[in-house]
mmCIF file of the C-alpha atoms, coordinates in Angstrom:
data_MODEL
# 
_entry.id   MODEL 
# 
loop_
_atom_site.group_PDB 
_atom_site.id 
_atom_site.type_symbol 
_atom_site.label_atom_id 
_atom_site.label_alt_id 
_atom_site.label_comp_id 
_atom_site.label_asym_id 
_atom_site.label_entity_id 
_atom_site.label_seq_id 
_atom_site.pdbx_PDB_ins_code 
_atom_site.Cartn_x 
_atom_site.Cartn_y 
_atom_site.Cartn_z 
_atom_site.occupancy 
_atom_site.B_iso_or_equiv 
_atom_site.pdbx_formal_charge 
_atom_site.auth_seq_id 
_atom_site.auth_comp_id 
_atom_site.auth_asym_id 
_atom_site.auth_atom_id 
_atom_site.pdbx_PDB_model_num 
ATOM 1   C CA . MET A 1 1   ? -82.844  -82.892  -35.559 1.00 0.00 ? 1   MET A CA 1 
ATOM 2   C CA . ALA A 1 2   ? -82.644  -81.565  -31.727 1.00 0.00 ? 2   ALA A CA 1 
ATOM 3   C CA . GLU A 1 3   ? -86.196  -82.105  -31.655 1.00 0.00 ? 3   GLU A CA 1 
ATOM 4   C CA . ASP A 1 4   ? -86.011  -85.329  -32.837 1.00 0.00 ? 4   ASP A CA 1 
ATOM 5   C CA . ILE A 1 5   ? -83.807  -86.376  -30.139 1.00 0.00 ? 5   ILE A CA 1 
ATOM 6   C CA . GLU A 1 6   ? -85.871  -84.952  -27.669 1.00 0.00 ? 6   GLU A CA 1 
ATOM 7   C CA . SER A 1 7   ? -89.026  -86.477  -28.814 1.00 0.00 ? 7   SER A CA 1 
ATOM 8   C CA . SER A 1 8   ? -87.450  -89.875  -28.666 1.00 0.00 ? 8   SER A CA 1 
ATOM 9   C CA . VAL A 1 9   ? -86.133  -89.226  -24.926 1.00 0.00 ? 9   VAL A CA 1 
ATOM 10  C CA . GLU A 1 10  ? -88.869  -91.290  -22.735 1.00 0.00 ? 10  GLU A CA 1 
ATOM 11  C CA . PRO A 1 11  ? -89.436  -89.225  -19.043 1.00 0.00 ? 11  PRO A CA 1 
ATOM 12  C CA . ALA A 1 12  ? -87.468  -90.688  -16.410 1.00 0.00 ? 12  ALA A CA 1 
ATOM 13  C CA . SER A 1 13  ? -89.280  -93.262  -13.945 1.00 0.00 ? 13  SER A CA 1 
ATOM 14  C CA . PRO A 1 14  ? -90.571  -91.715  -10.815 1.00 0.00 ? 14  PRO A CA 1 
ATOM 15  C CA . VAL A 1 15  ? -88.206  -93.979  -8.717  1.00 0.00 ? 15  VAL A CA 1 
ATOM 16  C CA . TRP A 1 16  ? -89.033  -91.838  -5.323  1.00 0.00 ? 16  TRP A CA 1 
ATOM 17  C CA . ALA A 1 17  ? -92.482  -92.746  -6.006  1.00 0.00 ? 17  ALA A CA 1 
ATOM 18  C CA . VAL A 1 18  ? -91.946  -96.831  -6.114  1.00 0.00 ? 18  VAL A CA 1 
ATOM 19  C CA . PHE A 1 19  ? -89.060  -95.993  -3.253  1.00 0.00 ? 19  PHE A CA 1 
ATOM 20  C CA . GLY A 1 20  ? -91.902  -94.617  -1.078  1.00 0.00 ? 20  GLY A CA 1 
ATOM 21  C CA . ASP A 1 21  ? -94.631  -97.136  -1.992  1.00 0.00 ? 21  ASP A CA 1 
ATOM 22  C CA . LEU A 1 22  ? -91.878  -99.964  -1.277  1.00 0.00 ? 22  LEU A CA 1 
ATOM 23  C CA . MET A 1 23  ? -91.097  -98.032  2.351   1.00 0.00 ? 23  MET A CA 1 
ATOM 24  C CA . ALA A 1 24  ? -94.652  -98.150  2.902   1.00 0.00 ? 24  ALA A CA 1 
ATOM 25  C CA . VAL A 1 25  ? -95.381  -101.462 2.280   1.00 0.00 ? 25  VAL A CA 1 
ATOM 26  C CA . MET A 1 26  ? -92.442  -102.392 4.552   1.00 0.00 ? 26  MET A CA 1 
ATOM 27  C CA . LEU A 1 27  ? -93.740  -100.003 7.187   1.00 0.00 ? 27  LEU A CA 1 
ATOM 28  C CA . GLY A 1 28  ? -96.968  -101.790 7.050   1.00 0.00 ? 28  GLY A CA 1 
ATOM 29  C CA . ALA A 1 29  ? -95.640  -105.018 7.368   1.00 0.00 ? 29  ALA A CA 1 
ATOM 30  C CA . PHE A 1 30  ? -92.915  -103.883 10.152  1.00 0.00 ? 30  PHE A CA 1 
ATOM 31  C CA . VAL A 1 31  ? -96.421  -103.071 12.238  1.00 0.00 ? 31  VAL A CA 1 
ATOM 32  C CA . LEU A 1 32  ? -98.442  -105.826 11.395  1.00 0.00 ? 32  LEU A CA 1 
ATOM 33  C CA . LEU A 1 33  ? -95.567  -108.059 12.431  1.00 0.00 ? 33  LEU A CA 1 
ATOM 34  C CA . LEU A 1 34  ? -95.123  -105.626 15.637  1.00 0.00 ? 34  LEU A CA 1 
ATOM 35  C CA . VAL A 1 35  ? -98.649  -106.188 16.673  1.00 0.00 ? 35  VAL A CA 1 
ATOM 36  C CA . GLY A 1 36  ? -98.297  -109.413 16.459  1.00 0.00 ? 36  GLY A CA 1 
ATOM 37  C CA . VAL A 1 37  ? -95.374  -109.953 18.513  1.00 0.00 ? 37  VAL A CA 1 
ATOM 38  C CA . ILE A 1 38  ? -96.710  -107.616 21.346  1.00 0.00 ? 38  ILE A CA 1 
ATOM 39  C CA . GLY A 1 39  ? -100.181 -109.617 21.250  1.00 0.00 ? 39  GLY A CA 1 
ATOM 40  C CA . THR A 1 40  ? -98.422  -112.925 21.428  1.00 0.00 ? 40  THR A CA 1 
ATOM 41  C CA . GLN A 1 41  ? -96.451  -111.566 24.557  1.00 0.00 ? 41  GLN A CA 1 
ATOM 42  C CA . LEU A 1 42  ? -99.751  -110.294 25.984  1.00 0.00 ? 42  LEU A CA 1 
ATOM 43  C CA . GLU A 1 43  ? -101.069 -113.457 26.093  1.00 0.00 ? 43  GLU A CA 1 
ATOM 44  C CA . LEU A 1 44  ? -98.097  -115.564 27.398  1.00 0.00 ? 44  LEU A CA 1 
ATOM 45  C CA . SER A 1 45  ? -98.123  -112.778 30.406  1.00 0.00 ? 45  SER A CA 1 
ATOM 46  C CA . THR A 1 46  ? -101.475 -113.282 30.928  1.00 0.00 ? 46  THR A CA 1 
ATOM 47  C CA . ARG A 1 47  ? -101.178 -116.992 30.930  1.00 0.00 ? 47  ARG A CA 1 
ATOM 48  C CA . LEU A 1 48  ? -98.039  -116.501 33.082  1.00 0.00 ? 48  LEU A CA 1 
ATOM 49  C CA . GLU A 1 49  ? -100.233 -114.305 36.022  1.00 0.00 ? 49  GLU A CA 1 
ATOM 50  C CA . GLU A 1 50  ? -102.937 -117.225 35.533  1.00 0.00 ? 50  GLU A CA 1 
ATOM 51  C CA . GLU A 1 51  ? -100.474 -119.696 36.528  1.00 0.00 ? 51  GLU A CA 1 
ATOM 52  C CA . VAL A 1 52  ? -98.594  -118.043 39.380  1.00 0.00 ? 52  VAL A CA 1 
ATOM 53  C CA . GLN A 1 53  ? -102.023 -117.108 41.216  1.00 0.00 ? 53  GLN A CA 1 
ATOM 54  C CA . ARG A 1 54  ? -102.961 -120.555 40.367  1.00 0.00 ? 54  ARG A CA 1 
ATOM 55  C CA . ARG A 1 55  ? -99.930  -121.846 41.844  1.00 0.00 ? 55  ARG A CA 1 
ATOM 56  C CA . GLN A 1 56  ? -100.145 -119.234 44.999  1.00 0.00 ? 56  GLN A CA 1 
ATOM 57  C CA . GLY A 1 57  ? -103.937 -120.064 45.496  1.00 0.00 ? 57  GLY A CA 1 
ATOM 58  C CA . GLU A 1 58  ? -102.534 -123.943 46.089  1.00 0.00 ? 58  GLU A CA 1 
ATOM 59  C CA . VAL A 1 59  ? -100.066 -122.662 48.468  1.00 0.00 ? 59  VAL A CA 1 
ATOM 60  C CA . GLN A 1 60  ? -102.319 -121.093 50.405  1.00 0.00 ? 60  GLN A CA 1 
ATOM 61  C CA . ARG A 1 61  ? -104.861 -123.905 50.161  1.00 0.00 ? 61  ARG A CA 1 
ATOM 62  C CA . ARG A 1 62  ? -101.989 -126.240 51.324  1.00 0.00 ? 62  ARG A CA 1 
ATOM 63  C CA . GLN A 1 63  ? -101.118 -124.053 54.036  1.00 0.00 ? 63  GLN A CA 1 
ATOM 64  C CA . ALA A 1 64  ? -104.691 -123.349 55.307  1.00 0.00 ? 64  ALA A CA 1 
ATOM 65  C CA . LEU A 1 65  ? -105.440 -127.314 55.596  1.00 0.00 ? 65  LEU A CA 1 
ATOM 66  C CA . GLU A 1 66  ? -101.934 -127.828 57.296  1.00 0.00 ? 66  GLU A CA 1 
ATOM 67  C CA . GLN A 1 67  ? -102.983 -125.045 60.058  1.00 0.00 ? 67  GLN A CA 1 
ATOM 68  C CA . ALA A 1 68  ? -106.490 -126.506 60.252  1.00 0.00 ? 68  ALA A CA 1 
ATOM 69  C CA . LEU A 1 69  ? -105.081 -130.176 60.859  1.00 0.00 ? 69  LEU A CA 1 
ATOM 70  C CA . ALA A 1 70  ? -101.996 -129.101 62.878  1.00 0.00 ? 70  ALA A CA 1 
ATOM 71  C CA . GLY A 1 71  ? -103.226 -131.390 66.027  1.00 0.00 ? 71  GLY A CA 1 
ATOM 72  C CA . PRO A 1 72  ? -103.424 -134.527 64.151  1.00 0.00 ? 72  PRO A CA 1 
ATOM 73  C CA . LEU A 1 73  ? -100.448 -133.714 61.775  1.00 0.00 ? 73  LEU A CA 1 
ATOM 74  C CA . ALA A 1 74  ? -98.169  -133.203 65.356  1.00 0.00 ? 74  ALA A CA 1 
ATOM 75  C CA . ALA A 1 75  ? -99.380  -136.527 66.806  1.00 0.00 ? 75  ALA A CA 1 
ATOM 76  C CA . GLY A 1 76  ? -98.534  -138.834 63.945  1.00 0.00 ? 76  GLY A CA 1 
ATOM 77  C CA . ARG A 1 77  ? -102.044 -139.763 63.293  1.00 0.00 ? 77  ARG A CA 1 
ATOM 78  C CA . VAL A 1 78  ? -102.440 -138.563 59.727  1.00 0.00 ? 78  VAL A CA 1 
ATOM 79  C CA . THR A 1 79  ? -100.080 -137.648 57.225  1.00 0.00 ? 79  THR A CA 1 
ATOM 80  C CA . LEU A 1 80  ? -100.659 -134.675 54.456  1.00 0.00 ? 80  LEU A CA 1 
ATOM 81  C CA . VAL A 1 81  ? -99.292  -134.939 50.911  1.00 0.00 ? 81  VAL A CA 1 
ATOM 82  C CA . ASP A 1 82  ? -100.053 -132.545 47.918  1.00 0.00 ? 82  ASP A CA 1 
ATOM 83  C CA . GLY A 1 83  ? -103.182 -131.233 50.040  1.00 0.00 ? 83  GLY A CA 1 
ATOM 84  C CA . ARG A 1 84  ? -104.579 -135.304 50.360  1.00 0.00 ? 84  ARG A CA 1 
ATOM 85  C CA . ILE A 1 85  ? -105.031 -136.409 53.896  1.00 0.00 ? 85  ILE A CA 1 
ATOM 86  C CA . GLY A 1 86  ? -103.557 -139.522 54.331  1.00 0.00 ? 86  GLY A CA 1 
ATOM 87  C CA . ILE A 1 87  ? -105.099 -142.531 57.087  1.00 0.00 ? 87  ILE A CA 1 
ATOM 88  C CA . SER A 1 88  ? -103.426 -145.890 57.383  1.00 0.00 ? 88  SER A CA 1 
ATOM 89  C CA . GLY A 1 89  ? -106.058 -148.652 56.638  1.00 0.00 ? 89  GLY A CA 1 
ATOM 90  C CA . ASN A 1 90  ? -104.657 -150.491 59.442  1.00 0.00 ? 90  ASN A CA 1 
ATOM 91  C CA . VAL A 1 91  ? -106.096 -147.436 61.575  1.00 0.00 ? 91  VAL A CA 1 
ATOM 92  C CA . LEU A 1 92  ? -109.573 -147.352 60.429  1.00 0.00 ? 92  LEU A CA 1 
ATOM 93  C CA . PHE A 1 93  ? -110.183 -151.288 59.203  1.00 0.00 ? 93  PHE A CA 1 
ATOM 94  C CA . ALA A 1 94  ? -108.864 -154.647 60.523  1.00 0.00 ? 94  ALA A CA 1 
ATOM 95  C CA . LEU A 1 95  ? -107.561 -156.487 57.469  1.00 0.00 ? 95  LEU A CA 1 
ATOM 96  C CA . ASN A 1 96  ? -110.181 -157.594 54.330  1.00 0.00 ? 96  ASN A CA 1 
ATOM 97  C CA . SER A 1 97  ? -112.824 -155.597 56.522  1.00 0.00 ? 97  SER A CA 1 
ATOM 98  C CA . ASP A 1 98  ? -114.795 -152.659 55.722  1.00 0.00 ? 98  ASP A CA 1 
ATOM 99  C CA . ALA A 1 99  ? -115.616 -152.068 59.355  1.00 0.00 ? 99  ALA A CA 1 
ATOM 100 C CA . LEU A 1 100 ? -114.633 -149.013 61.270  1.00 0.00 ? 100 LEU A CA 1 
ATOM 101 C CA . GLN A 1 101 ? -112.804 -149.864 64.279  1.00 0.00 ? 101 GLN A CA 1 
ATOM 102 C CA . PRO A 1 102 ? -113.056 -147.615 67.482  1.00 0.00 ? 102 PRO A CA 1 
ATOM 103 C CA . GLU A 1 103 ? -109.561 -146.131 67.068  1.00 0.00 ? 103 GLU A CA 1 
ATOM 104 C CA . GLY A 1 104 ? -110.714 -145.189 63.207  1.00 0.00 ? 104 GLY A CA 1 
ATOM 105 C CA . ARG A 1 105 ? -113.765 -143.954 64.402  1.00 0.00 ? 105 ARG A CA 1 
ATOM 106 C CA . GLN A 1 106 ? -112.476 -141.963 67.180  1.00 0.00 ? 106 GLN A CA 1 
ATOM 107 C CA . LEU A 1 107 ? -109.558 -140.336 64.493  1.00 0.00 ? 107 LEU A CA 1 
ATOM 108 C CA . LEU A 1 108 ? -112.363 -139.215 62.452  1.00 0.00 ? 108 LEU A CA 1 
ATOM 109 C CA . ARG A 1 109 ? -113.938 -137.571 65.244  1.00 0.00 ? 109 ARG A CA 1 
ATOM 110 C CA . SER A 1 110 ? -110.980 -135.765 65.618  1.00 0.00 ? 110 SER A CA 1 
ATOM 111 C CA . LEU A 1 111 ? -110.725 -134.582 62.108  1.00 0.00 ? 111 LEU A CA 1 
ATOM 112 C CA . VAL A 1 112 ? -114.397 -133.586 61.576  1.00 0.00 ? 112 VAL A CA 1 
ATOM 113 C CA . GLY A 1 113 ? -114.134 -130.152 63.600  1.00 0.00 ? 113 GLY A CA 1 
ATOM 114 C CA . PRO A 1 114 ? -110.761 -128.793 61.322  1.00 0.00 ? 114 PRO A CA 1 
ATOM 115 C CA . LEU A 1 115 ? -112.080 -130.171 58.178  1.00 0.00 ? 115 LEU A CA 1 
ATOM 116 C CA . GLY A 1 116 ? -115.713 -128.571 59.117  1.00 0.00 ? 116 GLY A CA 1 
ATOM 117 C CA . ALA A 1 117 ? -114.149 -125.033 59.304  1.00 0.00 ? 117 ALA A CA 1 
ATOM 118 C CA . TYR A 1 118 ? -111.539 -125.204 56.087  1.00 0.00 ? 118 TYR A CA 1 
ATOM 119 C CA . LEU A 1 119 ? -114.407 -126.535 53.999  1.00 0.00 ? 119 LEU A CA 1 
ATOM 120 C CA . GLN A 1 120 ? -116.463 -123.425 55.436  1.00 0.00 ? 120 GLN A CA 1 
ATOM 121 C CA . ALA A 1 121 ? -114.043 -120.795 55.346  1.00 0.00 ? 121 ALA A CA 1 
ATOM 122 C CA . ARG A 1 122 ? -113.166 -121.981 51.591  1.00 0.00 ? 122 ARG A CA 1 
ATOM 123 C CA . ASP A 1 123 ? -116.664 -123.318 50.139  1.00 0.00 ? 123 ASP A CA 1 
ATOM 124 C CA . GLU A 1 124 ? -115.140 -126.437 49.309  1.00 0.00 ? 124 GLU A CA 1 
ATOM 125 C CA . ILE A 1 125 ? -115.824 -130.329 49.044  1.00 0.00 ? 125 ILE A CA 1 
ATOM 126 C CA . ILE A 1 126 ? -114.000 -133.493 50.461  1.00 0.00 ? 126 ILE A CA 1 
ATOM 127 C CA . MET A 1 127 ? -113.195 -136.964 47.854  1.00 0.00 ? 127 MET A CA 1 
ATOM 128 C CA . VAL A 1 128 ? -112.548 -139.621 50.463  1.00 0.00 ? 128 VAL A CA 1 
ATOM 129 C CA . SER A 1 129 ? -110.516 -142.331 48.379  1.00 0.00 ? 129 SER A CA 1 
ATOM 130 C CA . GLY A 1 130 ? -109.924 -145.982 49.370  1.00 0.00 ? 130 GLY A CA 1 
ATOM 131 C CA . PHE A 1 131 ? -107.058 -147.930 48.302  1.00 0.00 ? 131 PHE A CA 1 
ATOM 132 C CA . THR A 1 132 ? -105.890 -151.307 48.816  1.00 0.00 ? 132 THR A CA 1 
ATOM 133 C CA . ASP A 1 133 ? -102.675 -153.456 48.524  1.00 0.00 ? 133 ASP A CA 1 
ATOM 134 C CA . ASP A 1 134 ? -102.547 -155.959 45.334  1.00 0.00 ? 134 ASP A CA 1 
ATOM 135 C CA . ARG A 1 135 ? -103.323 -158.915 47.024  1.00 0.00 ? 135 ARG A CA 1 
ATOM 136 C CA . PRO A 1 136 ? -106.672 -160.443 46.231  1.00 0.00 ? 136 PRO A CA 1 
ATOM 137 C CA . ILE A 1 137 ? -109.365 -161.041 48.422  1.00 0.00 ? 137 ILE A CA 1 
ATOM 138 C CA . ARG A 1 138 ? -109.500 -164.223 50.551  1.00 0.00 ? 138 ARG A CA 1 
ATOM 139 C CA . GLU A 1 139 ? -111.362 -166.969 49.101  1.00 0.00 ? 139 GLU A CA 1 
ATOM 140 C CA . ASP A 1 140 ? -113.268 -167.418 52.899  1.00 0.00 ? 140 ASP A CA 1 
ATOM 141 C CA . ASN A 1 141 ? -114.466 -163.409 52.178  1.00 0.00 ? 141 ASN A CA 1 
ATOM 142 C CA . ARG A 1 142 ? -117.288 -163.542 50.266  1.00 0.00 ? 142 ARG A CA 1 
ATOM 143 C CA . ARG A 1 143 ? -118.651 -160.151 51.356  1.00 0.00 ? 143 ARG A CA 1 
ATOM 144 C CA . PHE A 1 144 ? -116.401 -158.635 48.665  1.00 0.00 ? 144 PHE A CA 1 
ATOM 145 C CA . ALA A 1 145 ? -115.700 -159.811 44.922  1.00 0.00 ? 145 ALA A CA 1 
ATOM 146 C CA . ASP A 1 146 ? -112.198 -157.995 44.665  1.00 0.00 ? 146 ASP A CA 1 
ATOM 147 C CA . ASN A 1 147 ? -110.371 -155.313 45.856  1.00 0.00 ? 147 ASN A CA 1 
ATOM 148 C CA . TRP A 1 148 ? -112.377 -152.780 43.980  1.00 0.00 ? 148 TRP A CA 1 
ATOM 149 C CA . GLU A 1 149 ? -115.582 -153.324 45.493  1.00 0.00 ? 149 GLU A CA 1 
ATOM 150 C CA . LEU A 1 150 ? -113.587 -153.738 49.216  1.00 0.00 ? 150 LEU A CA 1 
ATOM 151 C CA . SER A 1 151 ? -111.878 -150.052 48.770  1.00 0.00 ? 151 SER A CA 1 
ATOM 152 C CA . ALA A 1 152 ? -115.512 -148.599 47.927  1.00 0.00 ? 152 ALA A CA 1 
ATOM 153 C CA . GLN A 1 153 ? -116.885 -149.890 50.873  1.00 0.00 ? 153 GLN A CA 1 
ATOM 154 C CA . ARG A 1 154 ? -114.527 -148.486 52.918  1.00 0.00 ? 154 ARG A CA 1 
ATOM 155 C CA . ALA A 1 155 ? -114.739 -145.357 51.162  1.00 0.00 ? 155 ALA A CA 1 
ATOM 156 C CA . LEU A 1 156 ? -118.627 -145.318 51.912  1.00 0.00 ? 156 LEU A CA 1 
ATOM 157 C CA . THR A 1 157 ? -117.880 -146.347 55.611  1.00 0.00 ? 157 THR A CA 1 
ATOM 158 C CA . VAL A 1 158 ? -115.347 -143.270 56.125  1.00 0.00 ? 158 VAL A CA 1 
ATOM 159 C CA . THR A 1 159 ? -117.884 -141.154 54.168  1.00 0.00 ? 159 THR A CA 1 
ATOM 160 C CA . ARG A 1 160 ? -120.925 -141.964 56.165  1.00 0.00 ? 160 ARG A CA 1 
ATOM 161 C CA . ALA A 1 161 ? -119.031 -141.968 59.493  1.00 0.00 ? 161 ALA A CA 1 
ATOM 162 C CA . LEU A 1 162 ? -117.685 -138.068 58.643  1.00 0.00 ? 162 LEU A CA 1 
ATOM 163 C CA . ILE A 1 163 ? -121.616 -137.505 57.745  1.00 0.00 ? 163 ILE A CA 1 
ATOM 164 C CA . ASP A 1 164 ? -122.907 -138.975 61.401  1.00 0.00 ? 164 ASP A CA 1 
ATOM 165 C CA . GLU A 1 165 ? -120.054 -136.661 63.012  1.00 0.00 ? 165 GLU A CA 1 
ATOM 166 C CA . GLY A 1 166 ? -121.145 -133.355 61.482  1.00 0.00 ? 166 GLY A CA 1 
ATOM 167 C CA . ILE A 1 167 ? -119.933 -132.849 57.739  1.00 0.00 ? 167 ILE A CA 1 
ATOM 168 C CA . PRO A 1 168 ? -122.870 -132.064 55.340  1.00 0.00 ? 168 PRO A CA 1 
ATOM 169 C CA . SER A 1 169 ? -123.485 -134.733 52.927  1.00 0.00 ? 169 SER A CA 1 
ATOM 170 C CA . SER A 1 170 ? -123.371 -132.217 50.183  1.00 0.00 ? 170 SER A CA 1 
ATOM 171 C CA . SER A 1 171 ? -119.761 -131.487 51.221  1.00 0.00 ? 171 SER A CA 1 
ATOM 172 C CA . VAL A 1 172 ? -118.165 -135.106 50.618  1.00 0.00 ? 172 VAL A CA 1 
ATOM 173 C CA . PHE A 1 173 ? -118.115 -137.987 48.152  1.00 0.00 ? 173 PHE A CA 1 
ATOM 174 C CA . ALA A 1 174 ? -116.629 -141.682 47.884  1.00 0.00 ? 174 ALA A CA 1 
ATOM 175 C CA . ALA A 1 175 ? -114.554 -143.055 45.313  1.00 0.00 ? 175 ALA A CA 1 
ATOM 176 C CA . ALA A 1 176 ? -112.545 -146.068 44.717  1.00 0.00 ? 176 ALA A CA 1 
ATOM 177 C CA . PHE A 1 177 ? -109.050 -147.005 43.216  1.00 0.00 ? 177 PHE A CA 1 
ATOM 178 C CA . GLY A 1 178 ? -108.860 -150.652 44.562  1.00 0.00 ? 178 GLY A CA 1 
ATOM 179 C CA . ALA A 1 179 ? -105.144 -151.691 44.312  1.00 0.00 ? 179 ALA A CA 1 
ATOM 180 C CA . GLU A 1 180 ? -104.331 -148.682 41.734  1.00 0.00 ? 180 GLU A CA 1 
ATOM 181 C CA . GLN A 1 181 ? -102.254 -145.775 42.227  1.00 0.00 ? 181 GLN A CA 1 
ATOM 182 C CA . PRO A 1 182 ? -99.969  -147.607 44.992  1.00 0.00 ? 182 PRO A CA 1 
ATOM 183 C CA . VAL A 1 183 ? -97.620  -145.183 47.161  1.00 0.00 ? 183 VAL A CA 1 
ATOM 184 C CA . ALA A 1 184 ? -95.287  -147.774 48.132  1.00 0.00 ? 184 ALA A CA 1 
ATOM 185 C CA . SER A 1 185 ? -94.140  -151.277 46.712  1.00 0.00 ? 185 SER A CA 1 
ATOM 186 C CA . ASN A 1 186 ? -96.552  -154.509 47.188  1.00 0.00 ? 186 ASN A CA 1 
ATOM 187 C CA . ALA A 1 187 ? -93.337  -157.018 47.260  1.00 0.00 ? 187 ALA A CA 1 
ATOM 188 C CA . ASP A 1 188 ? -93.583  -156.965 51.189  1.00 0.00 ? 188 ASP A CA 1 
ATOM 189 C CA . ASP A 1 189 ? -95.615  -156.185 54.165  1.00 0.00 ? 189 ASP A CA 1 
ATOM 190 C CA . ALA A 1 190 ? -94.226  -152.994 54.856  1.00 0.00 ? 190 ALA A CA 1 
ATOM 191 C CA . GLY A 1 191 ? -95.368  -151.584 51.410  1.00 0.00 ? 191 GLY A CA 1 
ATOM 192 C CA . ARG A 1 192 ? -98.915  -153.270 51.164  1.00 0.00 ? 192 ARG A CA 1 
ATOM 193 C CA . SER A 1 193 ? -99.407  -151.963 54.258  1.00 0.00 ? 193 SER A CA 1 
ATOM 194 C CA . ARG A 1 194 ? -98.757  -148.074 53.413  1.00 0.00 ? 194 ARG A CA 1 
ATOM 195 C CA . ASN A 1 195 ? -100.955 -149.070 50.240  1.00 0.00 ? 195 ASN A CA 1 
ATOM 196 C CA . ARG A 1 196 ? -104.096 -150.244 52.269  1.00 0.00 ? 196 ARG A CA 1 
ATOM 197 C CA . ARG A 1 197 ? -105.149 -146.644 53.236  1.00 0.00 ? 197 ARG A CA 1 
ATOM 198 C CA . VAL A 1 198 ? -107.678 -143.685 52.871  1.00 0.00 ? 198 VAL A CA 1 
ATOM 199 C CA . GLU A 1 199 ? -107.547 -140.586 51.744  1.00 0.00 ? 199 GLU A CA 1 
ATOM 200 C CA . ILE A 1 200 ? -109.296 -137.603 52.182  1.00 0.00 ? 200 ILE A CA 1 
ATOM 201 C CA . ALA A 1 201 ? -108.626 -134.890 49.490  1.00 0.00 ? 201 ALA A CA 1 
ATOM 202 C CA . PRO A 1 202 ? -110.692 -130.986 49.483  1.00 0.00 ? 202 PRO A CA 1 
ATOM 203 C CA . MET A 1 203 ? -111.373 -129.935 46.302  1.00 0.00 ? 203 MET A CA 1 
ATOM 204 C CA . PRO A 1 204 ? -113.231 -127.197 44.675  1.00 0.00 ? 204 PRO A CA 1 
ATOM 205 C CA . ARG A 1 205 ? -116.904 -127.755 44.148  1.00 0.00 ? 205 ARG A CA 1 
ATOM 206 C CA . SER A 1 206 ? -117.826 -128.571 40.214  1.00 0.00 ? 206 SER A CA 1 
ATOM 207 C CA . SER A 1 207 ? -119.420 -125.268 39.775  1.00 0.00 ? 207 SER A CA 1 
ATOM 208 C CA . GLN A 1 208 ? -115.813 -123.428 40.532  1.00 0.00 ? 208 GLN A CA 1 
ATOM 209 C CA . ARG A 1 209 ? -113.872 -125.823 38.424  1.00 0.00 ? 209 ARG A CA 1 
ATOM 210 C CA . ARG A 1 210 ? -116.062 -124.710 35.392  1.00 0.00 ? 210 ARG A CA 1 
ATOM 211 C CA . GLU A 1 211 ? -115.239 -121.383 35.826  1.00 0.00 ? 211 GLU A CA 1 
# 
């Protein structure tokens, strides 16, 4: 009878072995999760460091440009906003004209020295951008089809003047924006006068932007 009872009792389940396997699985999952969290933190840290370096570079670039243009800025002949050098169109050109006025040429000549030194020190190029107000070209002015063409010709005139004064042709290019991207309202003369402008903006060379 005792033998029958003993034979009917199955061996106890290996509880501790099952528990150990479960803990091993949980530990493995925790390790994987931890590795993922650490990887994400490292990636975020790298991106943050790159962004900090980029912003520091922008600040240094702006400070260097301000130092290079200290004279013209102090005289109020140009403005510097977000690294863009602004020149009033009234200083450079007569209304609806792309012919450079003597005062405008003299101003550009004064910018060539500091701009050239800045570009050489930082191996950058400059974009010369032309802008107009939103008034259509007068009917008696048949030279320009519209404000796009007027802004393009003004940008080219300034670009060529800078090259004539010593800026390497490989370090400057022209762009036209017409009446787009106004800096003031076109509802009054004062605002339209501000919108008629040329901007000179240093920027990295294309090879640097691809890196």
